[in-house]
Amino acid sequence: MRIDGAGRIDRSRPLDFTFNGRRLQGYGGDTLASALLANNVHLVARSFKYHRPRGLLTAGNEEPNALVQLERGPHTEPNLRATEIELYAGLDASSVNCFPSVEFDLRAINGLASSILVAGFYNKTFMWPKGFWKKVYEPAIRKAAGLGVAPDAPDPDTYDRMHWHCDLLIVGAGPAGLSAALQAGRQGVRTVLVEEASAAGGSLLQRPSSIEGGDGAGWAARAAAELDTLPNVLFLRRTSVFGYYDHNYLMAVQRRTEHLGPGRSPGVARKRLWHFRAKRVILATGAHERPIVFGNNDLPGILLANAACTYATQYGVSLGKAGVAFVNNDHGFALALETHAAAKNLVLIVDVRANQSEELEKRAADAGVRILRGAVVTVAHGGKRIESVDISPSRGAGQVRLECDHLLVSGGVNPAVHLFSQATGTLRFDAGLACFLPDACRQAVEVAGALNGRFALASAIADGTAAAARTLAALGHSTPAKIAPAIDSLNLLPLWSVQGLRDEKLPGKHFVDYQNDVTEADILLASREGFRSVEHTKRYTTTGMATDQGKTSNVIGLAILAGSLDKTIPEVGTTTFRPPFTPVTFGAIAGRDRGSLSEPVRMTPMHPWHVDNGAVFEDVGQWKRPWYFPQSGEDLHAAVARETRALRTTAGVMDATTLGKIDIQGADAAEFLNRVYTNAWTKLPVGSCRYGVMCKPDGMVMDDGVTARLSDDRFLMTTTTGNAARVLDWLEEWLQTEWPELEVHCTTVTEQWATTAVVGPNARKILRILAPGMDFSNEAFPFMTFREGMVGGLQARVFRISFSGELAYEINVPSWHGLTLWKKVIEAGKPHGLTPYGTETMHVARAEKGYIIIGQETDGTVTPDDVGLGWAVSKQKDFIGKRSFSRSDTTRTGRKQLVGLLPRDKAFVAAEGSHLVADPARSSFDPVLGSPSIGHITSSYHSPNLESAFALALIVNGRALHGQMVYAVKGTDLEPMTIVDPVFFDRQGKRRDGFD
Amino acid sequence: MLRIDCPWCGEREEMEFSYGGQAHVAYPKDPQSVSDEDWAQYLFMRDNPKGLFLERWVHSQGCRRWFNMARHTVTHEIFATYKPGEPPPKAGQ
């Protein structure tokens, strides 16, 4: 309920919102959490495993319980912490993880079955029978588990990113961060201050405070205003630093429109991802209060003391009429009293300590709050809200039950060391504070404030100033050193779990990790089962593995583990802190890199013609290549049948622009090719081309292609489409790192040339129409040569090379003429049956000839000899990979070799990648009794020219097995295929030169 | 993400660079005269130290040139970058 006159909310700005379908009202400055509590809504969620009723535990980023689904439709975002959602008019949120509703959750039956839902339950239970996991267990578990629901429509919002360099990055605008920013900012240092809340202040907003005789919140507002006027300071609010990486690289996400509601700020990116590179960093990330484990410590109405104080002080919200506090330290004690000062509802402070300071005793007495010393809360009672607590002396007999409607808990403080730890900083355990503090870090980072154990306001401010002074000195500014204050004592008596103090077994569940429903009993069970490492126990029990990454649970969990192992907490150590500190949406990470902007799309100059003529495209790397050109009613099969028939009987035309092209120049160019290709290049005449194979030093095929000699010291190399960049990098690597003495320069010219391949028996006729001035006779222009001349009125370079076995000419013109030439070719080819074809027909035609494709017939384990290219390997000269051809593994028998396969059933197109077996009698599916694989299918098509399906395959000793039968897997059957020569079509090569 | 000092271009973000494995592993002058053992050593065996490592990088999204780096494999501290053919910096430099 709301406290009259209290809080920093704007009561002149009432805001209507909806929670679980209920219409409620809050005020400007509220969070969803504070607005719900103001409306007496304490039950906000159901727990993950047992579906227990849960309420708000905290008021900040560490909230484990109050996860909500915000908004509906494409804007929806799951699993947001209600404590961090700023209220806006019309906000619509609902609880996650409830079926059918948060008030009545059918799955709470899991709570009754909880004795079997213990640590490792899933590992132990769902193993057998085999096969049940996928069909029965997993779908049921997935339905029951999981938190919110992912949006099922494309995200309509935009997101952007910013890269920012600065001298100093300060994380956290509480008292320590603000004082550091003021000092650095006034010195002119290029500073960024990042704060996750909407305004500066941190604890100054959450507790009553006084600085320089005035209200601490006012001081924070003035400091923020001054920082905003400084041109060298960037102060980002609503921005969470979630990752701290190497070399002071930090990432943050800024929520730019979340506080306005969806669709309210068109043209503004919803979130912005910041990439910071900072010379120095000051972390002032504060601390999280820690719960104490006792029976039913998860009931709604049980909150951390600082959360209660925040709701009262910042939001003017009281948690009920009769409150009890349960503490073990001065910090929590004081927070309880500060809450009472605003809410006037605290009845009793149960303090496990036997003595308190005179000052706190007096403050309690003045406030009329009783203290029960040396006592503990053992069990809380209630259903959807706490109704009473059992209180006992910390040791010994006796128990009273006290009615209450809320309970404040403080078990100490955990400095928020997450970012420091991500930065590879080490931690040290402070026995007095019973917490981990930052120790040393090799990155250029300072820590200040509560993170550094300076919890009191004065020491936090002094510590921030001292950290700034050290940073300024490191940046080369002359600045007087400031003496850092000592660590504050909390007068804390360590207390992790009440059960640990009591001899009798306490009733109820004792939660350590609220979000993953991990209890103290789960951790003790893991310990009994032999888990010793904190990392293993974490994974076995799932402590700290929920979306809150255990901000309220990790230290308690490892303290309980340490106790059960009779070890100290530092001996057990912490688990690893990893980014992100709080969850980040994929939208924010993707930024503008979505859809067509996620990767460049490369199109050839002829692309518009392909589109106009109905091409179906295939992605080859980043390139769009026509896959086939269907005519009305044709599917892939029919189109390819027509295209391949044209190719073999009349003529086809293909856009071959995407093949990689590298211009290689220099006095040593021929020598260089000699070293990188397996065959010889020095004697290749100018005007001729040669097919070349490239290997890695291990002798395995890397790439292939045709290279032409343009002049004595200049070659044009072609590569496979997908390998163009890799091959250029490869050439550069050898030139720069191994052979710097060679005078050779390489540059990519792939996009400078457009290539039109005219293929088929009528190709010569078509070229004669296009280039009457050139001599296309076989004698004047033989296979594997090129000629320059005017083609279709354009200066062109024509190569007589073939990837289909047919007479073929590849016409290269500067790319800006590519479309013009293509259209002229189409026009000239009309009387001669010229048919445009795509990559599928190209594949069928090349496979019919047994030509390999890199990455299809080769996979990095295949030598030139394995794929029948031994003829292209020089016996004389040395080249990259040659030494490996005399290694035992490449000379042995039993290597897989390229063969052709013809199925008995001519309609059977085997799946590429299918394994092949020799003995069909043995079931190939039994790993013990089955027939071993003797190879696999690398390419498989239907050939209209062969009137049969056919395949290429790599088979052990395959070249010696021509004529034998192998069996390919077809569903649950085996299909017989005959091993044949990999050249299926025109084995004599008669078609290459044409017939005219 | 590392901040890398390209010997030709100066400091740039790691995303502009590609990794090239251990440095100073020379391609044998005459591979045919190398024993099977030594050739296998060249092909397959590389150091994997916890600590200082001399390694190759290429400024693939920048000047496209190769260089060497002395880096600590645990802390990612970069002690030096230097051009191919130059000797590695001596300890303490």
PDB file of C-alpha atoms in Angstrom, chain B:
ATOM      1  CA  MET B   1      38.423  -8.485 -27.707  1.00  0.00           C
ATOM      2  CA  LEU B   2      42.059  -7.572 -28.117  1.00  0.00           C
ATOM      3  CA  ARG B   3      43.468  -4.254 -29.238  1.00  0.00           C
ATOM      4  CA  ILE B   4      46.233  -5.064 -31.689  1.00  0.00           C
ATOM      5  CA  ASP B   5      49.050  -2.831 -32.862  1.00  0.00           C
ATOM      6  CA  CYS B   6      49.523  -3.638 -36.564  1.00  0.00           C
ATOM      7  CA  PRO B   7      53.156  -2.848 -37.432  1.00  0.00           C
ATOM      8  CA  TRP B   8      51.958  -1.042 -40.578  1.00  0.00           C
ATOM      9  CA  CYS B   9      48.646   0.528 -39.570  1.00  0.00           C
ATOM     10  CA  GLY B  10      48.779   1.058 -35.816  1.00  0.00           C
ATOM     11  CA  GLU B  11      46.250   0.065 -33.181  1.00  0.00           C
ATOM     12  CA  ARG B  12      43.097  -1.601 -34.438  1.00  0.00           C
ATOM     13  CA  GLU B  13      40.330  -3.840 -33.084  1.00  0.00           C
ATOM     14  CA  GLU B  14      40.871  -7.593 -33.086  1.00  0.00           C
ATOM     15  CA  MET B  15      37.917  -8.101 -35.426  1.00  0.00           C
ATOM     16  CA  GLU B  16      40.033  -6.654 -38.280  1.00  0.00           C
ATOM     17  CA  PHE B  17      42.592  -9.423 -37.887  1.00  0.00           C
ATOM     18  CA  SER B  18      42.844 -13.155 -38.507  1.00  0.00           C
ATOM     19  CA  TYR B  19      44.936 -15.616 -36.580  1.00  0.00           C
ATOM     20  CA  GLY B  20      47.707 -17.611 -38.269  1.00  0.00           C
ATOM     21  CA  GLY B  21      49.041 -19.989 -35.644  1.00  0.00           C
ATOM     22  CA  GLN B  22      52.542 -20.337 -34.268  1.00  0.00           C
ATOM     23  CA  ALA B  23      55.215 -18.046 -35.720  1.00  0.00           C
ATOM     24  CA  HIS B  24      58.772 -18.956 -36.737  1.00  0.00           C
ATOM     25  CA  VAL B  25      57.830 -22.389 -38.075  1.00  0.00           C
ATOM     26  CA  ALA B  26      59.775 -22.187 -41.319  1.00  0.00           C
ATOM     27  CA  TYR B  27      58.752 -24.153 -44.402  1.00  0.00           C
ATOM     28  CA  PRO B  28      61.650 -26.564 -44.919  1.00  0.00           C
ATOM     29  CA  LYS B  29      64.101 -25.290 -47.544  1.00  0.00           C
ATOM     30  CA  ASP B  30      64.186 -28.647 -49.323  1.00  0.00           C
ATOM     31  CA  PRO B  31      61.137 -30.647 -48.246  1.00  0.00           C
ATOM     32  CA  GLN B  32      62.201 -33.719 -50.254  1.00  0.00           C
ATOM     33  CA  SER B  33      65.324 -34.135 -48.119  1.00  0.00           C
ATOM     34  CA  VAL B  34      63.411 -33.976 -44.838  1.00  0.00           C
ATOM     35  CA  SER B  35      62.762 -37.230 -42.976  1.00  0.00           C
ATOM     36  CA  ASP B  36      59.208 -38.478 -42.514  1.00  0.00           C
ATOM     37  CA  GLU B  37      59.435 -37.684 -38.819  1.00  0.00           C
ATOM     38  CA  ASP B  38      60.633 -34.122 -39.376  1.00  0.00           C
ATOM     39  CA  TRP B  39      58.060 -33.528 -42.101  1.00  0.00           C
ATOM     40  CA  ALA B  40      55.269 -34.771 -39.825  1.00  0.00           C
ATOM     41  CA  GLN B  41      56.649 -32.494 -37.123  1.00  0.00           C
ATOM     42  CA  TYR B  42      56.440 -29.546 -39.521  1.00  0.00           C
ATOM     43  CA  LEU B  43      52.964 -30.469 -40.733  1.00  0.00           C
ATOM     44  CA  PHE B  44      51.161 -31.335 -37.560  1.00  0.00           C
ATOM     45  CA  MET B  45      52.990 -30.350 -34.390  1.00  0.00           C
ATOM     46  CA  ARG B  46      52.716 -26.880 -32.872  1.00  0.00           C
ATOM     47  CA  ASP B  47      53.476 -25.534 -29.421  1.00  0.00           C
ATOM     48  CA  ASN B  48      50.567 -24.749 -27.133  1.00  0.00           C
ATOM     49  CA  PRO B  49      52.133 -22.973 -24.171  1.00  0.00           C
ATOM     50  CA  LYS B  50      50.400 -21.468 -21.170  1.00  0.00           C
ATOM     51  CA  GLY B  51      52.185 -18.161 -21.208  1.00  0.00           C
ATOM     52  CA  LEU B  52      54.305 -16.325 -23.779  1.00  0.00           C
ATOM     53  CA  PHE B  53      53.605 -17.372 -27.363  1.00  0.00           C
ATOM     54  CA  LEU B  54      55.020 -16.048 -30.622  1.00  0.00           C
ATOM     55  CA  GLU B  55      52.257 -16.231 -33.195  1.00  0.00           C
ATOM     56  CA  ARG B  56      51.276 -15.025 -36.653  1.00  0.00           C
ATOM     57  CA  TRP B  57      48.452 -12.627 -37.403  1.00  0.00           C
ATOM     58  CA  VAL B  58      47.250 -11.014 -40.611  1.00  0.00           C
ATOM     59  CA  HIS B  59      45.476  -7.672 -40.847  1.00  0.00           C
ATOM     60  CA  SER B  60      42.899  -9.263 -43.104  1.00  0.00           C
ATOM     61  CA  GLN B  61      40.332  -6.436 -42.962  1.00  0.00           C
ATOM     62  CA  GLY B  62      43.002  -3.747 -43.199  1.00  0.00           C
ATOM     63  CA  CYS B  63      46.353  -3.713 -45.006  1.00  0.00           C
ATOM     64  CA  ARG B  64      46.187  -7.519 -45.592  1.00  0.00           C
ATOM     65  CA  ARG B  65      49.735  -7.921 -44.384  1.00  0.00           C
ATOM     66  CA  TRP B  66      51.131 -10.579 -42.099  1.00  0.00           C
ATOM     67  CA  PHE B  67      53.045  -9.901 -38.910  1.00  0.00           C
ATOM     68  CA  ASN B  68      54.076 -11.605 -35.705  1.00  0.00           C
ATOM     69  CA  MET B  69      52.935 -11.045 -32.150  1.00  0.00           C
ATOM     70  CA  ALA B  70      54.285 -11.945 -28.726  1.00  0.00           C
ATOM     71  CA  ARG B  71      51.255 -12.622 -26.557  1.00  0.00           C
ATOM     72  CA  HIS B  72      50.529 -14.162 -23.191  1.00  0.00           C
ATOM     73  CA  THR B  73      47.992 -16.900 -23.849  1.00  0.00           C
ATOM     74  CA  VAL B  74      46.387 -16.623 -20.421  1.00  0.00           C
ATOM     75  CA  THR B  75      46.311 -12.887 -19.771  1.00  0.00           C
ATOM     76  CA  HIS B  76      46.135 -11.816 -23.428  1.00  0.00           C
ATOM     77  CA  GLU B  77      48.790  -9.250 -22.659  1.00  0.00           C
ATOM     78  CA  ILE B  78      50.502  -8.304 -25.926  1.00  0.00           C
ATOM     79  CA  PHE B  79      54.211  -7.667 -25.416  1.00  0.00           C
ATOM     80  CA  ALA B  80      55.132  -6.784 -28.995  1.00  0.00           C
ATOM     81  CA  THR B  81      54.136  -6.968 -32.638  1.00  0.00           C
ATOM     82  CA  TYR B  82      56.815  -7.144 -35.326  1.00  0.00           C
ATOM     83  CA  LYS B  83      57.186  -7.661 -39.062  1.00  0.00           C
ATOM     84  CA  PRO B  84      57.892 -11.015 -40.735  1.00  0.00           C
ATOM     85  CA  GLY B  85      61.608 -11.648 -41.019  1.00  0.00           C
ATOM     86  CA  GLU B  86      62.373  -9.615 -37.931  1.00  0.00           C
ATOM     87  CA  PRO B  87      63.682 -11.496 -34.914  1.00  0.00           C
ATOM     88  CA  PRO B  88      61.331 -11.858 -31.939  1.00  0.00           C
ATOM     89  CA  PRO B  89      61.916  -9.296 -29.185  1.00  0.00           C
ATOM     90  CA  LYS B  90      64.120 -10.477 -26.381  1.00  0.00           C
ATOM     91  CA  ALA B  91      62.566 -11.115 -22.978  1.00  0.00           C
ATOM     92  CA  GLY B  92      62.067  -7.898 -21.072  1.00  0.00           C
ATOM     93  CA  GLN B  93      61.844  -5.773 -24.206  1.00  0.00           C
TER      94      GLN B  93
END
